[in-house]
Short mmCIF file of C-alpha atoms in Angstrom, two decimals:
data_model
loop_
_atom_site.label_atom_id
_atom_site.label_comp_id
_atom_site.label_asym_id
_atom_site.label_seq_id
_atom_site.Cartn_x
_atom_site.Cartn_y
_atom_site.Cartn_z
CA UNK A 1 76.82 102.86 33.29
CA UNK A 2 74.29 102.50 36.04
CA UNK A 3 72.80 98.74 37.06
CA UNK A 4 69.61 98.38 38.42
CA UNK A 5 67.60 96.08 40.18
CA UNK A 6 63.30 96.26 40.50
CA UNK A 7 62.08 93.50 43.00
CA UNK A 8 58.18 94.40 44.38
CA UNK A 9 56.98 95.22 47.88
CA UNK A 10 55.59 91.57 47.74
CA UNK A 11 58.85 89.88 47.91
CA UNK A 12 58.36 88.47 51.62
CA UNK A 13 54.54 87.08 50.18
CA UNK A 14 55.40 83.70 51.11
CA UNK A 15 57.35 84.48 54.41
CA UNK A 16 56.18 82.42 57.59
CA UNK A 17 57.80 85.09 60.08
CA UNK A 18 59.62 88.00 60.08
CA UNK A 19 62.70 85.66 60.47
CA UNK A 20 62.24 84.44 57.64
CA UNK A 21 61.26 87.36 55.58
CA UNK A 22 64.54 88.94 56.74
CA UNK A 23 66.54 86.07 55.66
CA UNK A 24 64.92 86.27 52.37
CA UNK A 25 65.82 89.83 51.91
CA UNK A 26 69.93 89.48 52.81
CA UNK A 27 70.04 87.22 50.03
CA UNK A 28 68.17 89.93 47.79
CA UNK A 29 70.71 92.30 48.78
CA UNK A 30 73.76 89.34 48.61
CA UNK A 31 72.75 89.36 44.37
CA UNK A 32 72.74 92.83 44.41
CA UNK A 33 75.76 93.32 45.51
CA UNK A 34 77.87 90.84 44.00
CA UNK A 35 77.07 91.35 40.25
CA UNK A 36 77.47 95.56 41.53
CA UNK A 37 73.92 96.72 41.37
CA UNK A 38 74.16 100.75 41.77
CA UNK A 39 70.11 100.45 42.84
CA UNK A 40 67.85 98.27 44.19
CA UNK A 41 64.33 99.60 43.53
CA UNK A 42 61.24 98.44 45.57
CA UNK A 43 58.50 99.16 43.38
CA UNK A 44 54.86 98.98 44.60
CA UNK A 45 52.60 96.02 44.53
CA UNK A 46 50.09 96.01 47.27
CA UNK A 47 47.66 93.34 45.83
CA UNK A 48 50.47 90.80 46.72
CA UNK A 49 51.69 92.19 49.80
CA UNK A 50 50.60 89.81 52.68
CA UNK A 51 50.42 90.44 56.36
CA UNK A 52 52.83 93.35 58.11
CA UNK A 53 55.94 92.47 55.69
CA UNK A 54 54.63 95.29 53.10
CA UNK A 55 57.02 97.97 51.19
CA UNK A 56 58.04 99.53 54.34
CA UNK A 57 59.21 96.65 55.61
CA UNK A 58 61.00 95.07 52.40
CA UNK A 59 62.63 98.74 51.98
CA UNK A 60 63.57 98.93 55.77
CA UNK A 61 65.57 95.56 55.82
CA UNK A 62 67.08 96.31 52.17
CA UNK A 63 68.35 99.35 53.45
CA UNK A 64 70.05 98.41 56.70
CA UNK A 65 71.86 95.65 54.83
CA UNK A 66 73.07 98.34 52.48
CA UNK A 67 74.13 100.51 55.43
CA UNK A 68 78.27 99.38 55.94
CA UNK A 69 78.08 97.65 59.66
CA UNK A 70 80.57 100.17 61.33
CA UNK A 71 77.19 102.98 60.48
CA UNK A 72 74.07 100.94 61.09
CA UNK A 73 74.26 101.82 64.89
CA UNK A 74 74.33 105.03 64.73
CA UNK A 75 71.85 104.94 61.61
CA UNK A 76 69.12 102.93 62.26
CA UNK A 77 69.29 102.43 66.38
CA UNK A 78 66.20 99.92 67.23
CA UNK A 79 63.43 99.66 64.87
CA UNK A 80 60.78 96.57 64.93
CA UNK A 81 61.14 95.67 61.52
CA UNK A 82 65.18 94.79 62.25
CA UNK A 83 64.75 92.77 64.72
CA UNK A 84 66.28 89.58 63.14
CA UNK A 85 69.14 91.97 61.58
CA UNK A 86 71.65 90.11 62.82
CA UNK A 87 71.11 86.85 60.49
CA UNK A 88 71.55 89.25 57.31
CA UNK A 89 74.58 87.67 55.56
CA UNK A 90 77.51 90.39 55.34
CA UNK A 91 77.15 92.39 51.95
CA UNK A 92 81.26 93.19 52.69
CA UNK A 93 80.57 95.30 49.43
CA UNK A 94 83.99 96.61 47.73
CA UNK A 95 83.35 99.82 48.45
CA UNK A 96 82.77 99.01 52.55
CA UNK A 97 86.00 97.17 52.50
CA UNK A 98 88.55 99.18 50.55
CA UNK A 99 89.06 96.19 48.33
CA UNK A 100 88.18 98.66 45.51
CA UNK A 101 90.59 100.93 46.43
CA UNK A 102 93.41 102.21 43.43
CA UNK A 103 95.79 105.43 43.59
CA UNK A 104 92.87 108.03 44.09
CA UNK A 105 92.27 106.14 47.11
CA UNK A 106 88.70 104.21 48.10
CA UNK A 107 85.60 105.81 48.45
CA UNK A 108 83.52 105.24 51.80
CA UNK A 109 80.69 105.64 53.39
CA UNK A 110 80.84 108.03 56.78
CA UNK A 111 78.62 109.95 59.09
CA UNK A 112 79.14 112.77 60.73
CA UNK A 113 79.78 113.02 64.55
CA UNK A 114 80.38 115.90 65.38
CA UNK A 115 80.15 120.07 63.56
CA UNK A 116 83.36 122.03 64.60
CA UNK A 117 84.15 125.48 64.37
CA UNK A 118 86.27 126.58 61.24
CA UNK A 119 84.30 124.58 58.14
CA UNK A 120 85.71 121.41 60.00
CA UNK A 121 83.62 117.76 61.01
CA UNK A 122 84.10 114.78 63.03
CA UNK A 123 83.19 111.51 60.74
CA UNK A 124 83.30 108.11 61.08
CA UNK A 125 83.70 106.52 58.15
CA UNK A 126 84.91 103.04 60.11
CA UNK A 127 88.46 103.70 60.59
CA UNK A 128 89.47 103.20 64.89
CA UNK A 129 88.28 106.56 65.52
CA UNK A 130 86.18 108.87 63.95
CA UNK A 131 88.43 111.17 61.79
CA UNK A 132 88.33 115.42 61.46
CA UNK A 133 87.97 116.79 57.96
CA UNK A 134 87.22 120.14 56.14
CA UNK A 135 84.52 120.57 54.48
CA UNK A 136 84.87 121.75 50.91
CA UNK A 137 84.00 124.88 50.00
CA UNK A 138 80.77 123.97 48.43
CA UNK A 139 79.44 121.50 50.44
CA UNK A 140 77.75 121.86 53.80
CA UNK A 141 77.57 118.90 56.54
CA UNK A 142 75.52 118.60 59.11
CA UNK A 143 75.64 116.47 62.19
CA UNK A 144 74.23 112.93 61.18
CA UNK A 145 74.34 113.32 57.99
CA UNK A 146 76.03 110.24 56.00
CA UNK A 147 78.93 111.66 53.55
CA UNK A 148 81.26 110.28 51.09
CA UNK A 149 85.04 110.20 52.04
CA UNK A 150 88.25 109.39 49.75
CA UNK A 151 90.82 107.71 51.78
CA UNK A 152 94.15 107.54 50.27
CA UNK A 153 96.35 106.31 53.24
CA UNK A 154 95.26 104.70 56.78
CA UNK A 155 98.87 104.72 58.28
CA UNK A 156 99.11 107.57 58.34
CA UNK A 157 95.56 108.38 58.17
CA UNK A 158 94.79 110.35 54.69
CA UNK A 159 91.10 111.41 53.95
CA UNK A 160 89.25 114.07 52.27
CA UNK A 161 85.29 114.79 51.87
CA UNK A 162 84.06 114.67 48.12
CA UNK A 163 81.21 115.92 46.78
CA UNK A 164 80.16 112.52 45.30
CA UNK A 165 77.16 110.22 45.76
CA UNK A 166 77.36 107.61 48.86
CA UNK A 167 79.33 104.45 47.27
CA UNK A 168 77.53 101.14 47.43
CA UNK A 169 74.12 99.60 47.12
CA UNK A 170 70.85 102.56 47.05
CA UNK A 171 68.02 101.31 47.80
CA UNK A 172 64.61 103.28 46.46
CA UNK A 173 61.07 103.13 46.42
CA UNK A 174 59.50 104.35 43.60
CA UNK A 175 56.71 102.95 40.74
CA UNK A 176 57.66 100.72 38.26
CA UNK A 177 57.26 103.30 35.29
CA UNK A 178 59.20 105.67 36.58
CA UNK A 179 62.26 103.35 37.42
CA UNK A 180 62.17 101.83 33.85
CA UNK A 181 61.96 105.21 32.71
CA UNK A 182 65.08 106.87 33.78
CA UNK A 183 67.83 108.38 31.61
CA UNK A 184 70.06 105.99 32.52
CA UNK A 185 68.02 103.10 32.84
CA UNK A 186 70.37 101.31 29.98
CA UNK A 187 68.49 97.67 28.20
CA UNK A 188 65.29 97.25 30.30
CA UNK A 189 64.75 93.52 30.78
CA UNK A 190 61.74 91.57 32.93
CA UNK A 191 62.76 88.23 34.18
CA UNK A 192 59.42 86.08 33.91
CA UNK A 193 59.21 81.92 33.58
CA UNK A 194 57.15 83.22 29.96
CA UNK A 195 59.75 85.20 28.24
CA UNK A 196 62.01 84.14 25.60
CA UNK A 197 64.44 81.72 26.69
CA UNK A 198 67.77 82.80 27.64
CA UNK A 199 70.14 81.09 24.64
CA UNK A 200 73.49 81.07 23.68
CA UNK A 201 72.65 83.40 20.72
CA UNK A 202 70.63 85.87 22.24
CA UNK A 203 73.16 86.05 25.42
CA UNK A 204 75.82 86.67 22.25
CA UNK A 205 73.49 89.85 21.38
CA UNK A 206 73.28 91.47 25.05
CA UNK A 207 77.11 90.66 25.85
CA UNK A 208 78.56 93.93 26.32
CA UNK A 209 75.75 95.76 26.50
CA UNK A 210 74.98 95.61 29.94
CA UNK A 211 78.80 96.99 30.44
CA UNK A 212 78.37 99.30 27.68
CA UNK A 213 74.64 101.30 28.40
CA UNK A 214 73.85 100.17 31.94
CA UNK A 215 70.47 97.94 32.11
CA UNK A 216 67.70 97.79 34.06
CA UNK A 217 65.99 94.13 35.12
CA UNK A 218 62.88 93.32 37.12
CA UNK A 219 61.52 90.60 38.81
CA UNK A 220 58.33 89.32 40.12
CA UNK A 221 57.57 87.46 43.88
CA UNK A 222 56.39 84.70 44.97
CA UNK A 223 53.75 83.43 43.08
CA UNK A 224 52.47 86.01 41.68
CA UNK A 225 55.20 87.05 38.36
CA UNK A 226 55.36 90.10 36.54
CA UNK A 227 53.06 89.43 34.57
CA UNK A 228 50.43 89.39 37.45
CA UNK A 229 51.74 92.20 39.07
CA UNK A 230 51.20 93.86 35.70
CA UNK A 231 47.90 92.44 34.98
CA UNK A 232 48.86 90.63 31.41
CA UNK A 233 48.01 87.47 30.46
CA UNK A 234 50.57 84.78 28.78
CA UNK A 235 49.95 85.40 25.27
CA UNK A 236 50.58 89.24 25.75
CA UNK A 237 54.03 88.39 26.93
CA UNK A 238 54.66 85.95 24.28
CA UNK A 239 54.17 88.91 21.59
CA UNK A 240 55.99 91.08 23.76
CA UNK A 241 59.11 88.22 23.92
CA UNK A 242 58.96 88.05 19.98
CA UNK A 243 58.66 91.88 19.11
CA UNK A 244 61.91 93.45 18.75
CA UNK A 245 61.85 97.07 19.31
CA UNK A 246 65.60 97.55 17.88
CA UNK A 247 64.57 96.87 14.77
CA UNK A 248 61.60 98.65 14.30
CA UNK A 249 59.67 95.54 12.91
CA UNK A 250 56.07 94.92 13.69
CA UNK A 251 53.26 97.01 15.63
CA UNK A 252 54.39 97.60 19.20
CA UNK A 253 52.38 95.80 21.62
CA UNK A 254 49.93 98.39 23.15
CA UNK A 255 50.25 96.36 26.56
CA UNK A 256 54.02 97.06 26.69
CA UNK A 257 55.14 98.35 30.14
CA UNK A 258 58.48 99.67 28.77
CA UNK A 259 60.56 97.10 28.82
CA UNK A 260 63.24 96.26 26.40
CA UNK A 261 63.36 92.74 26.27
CA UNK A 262 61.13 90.08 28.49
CA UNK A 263 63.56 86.76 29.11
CA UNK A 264 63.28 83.55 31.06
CA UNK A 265 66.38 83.24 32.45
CA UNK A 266 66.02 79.25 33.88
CA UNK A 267 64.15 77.74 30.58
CA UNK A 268 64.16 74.26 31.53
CA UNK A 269 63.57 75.00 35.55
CA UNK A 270 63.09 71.63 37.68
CA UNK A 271 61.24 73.49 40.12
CA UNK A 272 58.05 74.85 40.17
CA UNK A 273 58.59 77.79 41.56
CA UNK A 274 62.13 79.69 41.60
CA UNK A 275 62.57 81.64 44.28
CA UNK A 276 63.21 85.67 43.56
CA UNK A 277 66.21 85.61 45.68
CA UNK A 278 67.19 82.73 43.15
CA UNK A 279 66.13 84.17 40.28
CA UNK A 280 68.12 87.29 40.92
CA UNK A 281 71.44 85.14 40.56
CA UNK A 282 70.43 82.95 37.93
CA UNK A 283 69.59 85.96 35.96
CA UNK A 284 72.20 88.73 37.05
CA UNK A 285 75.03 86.41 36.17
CA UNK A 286 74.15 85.78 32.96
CA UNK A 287 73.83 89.21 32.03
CA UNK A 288 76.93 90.45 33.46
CA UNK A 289 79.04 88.30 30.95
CA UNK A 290 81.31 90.49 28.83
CA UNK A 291 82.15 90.52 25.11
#
């Protein structure tokens, strides 16, 4: 079960300053994290983009506040774009803290430090000192490279290296098509003010199913939806909101982008305009209820 997350490199349109643009992203990556996003996927949109805060940038930020604080040092160094890093709220992601840990032992985040002699590595993987481990048999590690390590004890310290993705938050950029169409992409839903609205009953028919296949759920930016980013007009996502594609009833809409269901997620909203940061937690929650 795999959760994703598609915002567009126009999420920092409305930004006055890159202070503010990077404040807008921690809270991106804040939703993310705490309803367990496995990916957060920064799909192109350069008609929106405004000003220097383009893909690169969005991606940059995202990534740092992905990176567990005990690496971003040695990871990023000083790049332009972070230059208001340090008013990104903490992600402290379970998988960072250990919190997640059960009698396998946690899975972290480390770099390497240091290649010894004898298939062995230095890592630090944000324990006092940087620990030495082997390096399996079928795995190769290389100095700076960021590795996945079990630890099972801390006093006394116990740690392996596993051949396993990097726990935590990805973040991507790649098109929208091809992030909707992944294997694992699970129920594909765009959030947009003119989808169906989010009831009790149709909640009742997604509960579980999130849990169950995974899902897949984009957003729009400022101003400018999904369904300008995707160059449809209201009543196209009207038909879209009403056409079922479980059932098999109807004609499918030949302007459908491949998503599963399109939802408004705050039907009655007293605000004009809801944020995407905002958006991302009035939607994500929601969704993440269980049968």
């Amino acid at each position: 079960m795999t959760v994703s997350v598609l915002v567009p490199s126009s999420l920092t349109r409305e930004a006055e300053d890159k202070r503010e643009a990077t404040r807008k992203l921690g809270y991106v990556a804040r939703a993310a994290t705490i309803f367990r996003a496995d990916r957060l996927v920064v799909f192109p949109d350069r008609e929106g983009e405004r000003g220097r805060f383009d893909g690169g940038f969005v991606q940059t930020v995202l990534r740092y506040a992905a990176t567990p604080p005990y690496l971003r040092n040695e990871v990023w160094g000083m790049r332009d774009e972070l230059e208001y890093a340090g008013i990104l709220p903490p992600l402290r992601a379970a998988s960072q803290t250990g919190s997640g840990s059960d009698g396998s032992g946690s899975l972290r985040q480390g770099i390497v430090t240091e290649v010894g002699p004898e298939g062995r590595v230095r890592v630090n993987c944000g324990l006092q000192h940087p620990i030495s481990l082997n390096v399996p048999s079928k795995m190769t590690a290389e100095e700076g490279e960021r590795v996945t390590v079990r630890i099972s004890s801390r006093r006394p310290v116990r740690a392996k290296l596993v051949d396993e993705p990097l726990p935590g938050l990805s973040v991507e950029r790649t098109n929208l098509q091809a992030a909707l169409g992944r294997e694992d992409a699970g129920v594909r839903i765009a959030a947009s003010r003119f989808g169906a609205e989010l009831t009790v009953g149709r909640l009742g028919t997604l509960a579980g199913r999130p849990e169950r296949d995974g899902m897949t759920v984009a957003f729009g930016s400022p101003e400018r939806g999904l369904p300008d980013i995707l160059g449809m007009d209201e009543e196209t996502v009207d038909a879209l909101s009403r056409w079922d594609r479980d059932d098999g009833d109807g004609v499918e809409p030949t302007a459908d982008p491949g998503f599963d269901l399109w939802l408004n997620t705050v039907p009655d909203q007293g605000s004009e305009v809801v944020r995407t940061e905002e958006a991302l937690f009035a939607t994500l929650a929601p969704l993440s209820l269980r049968e």
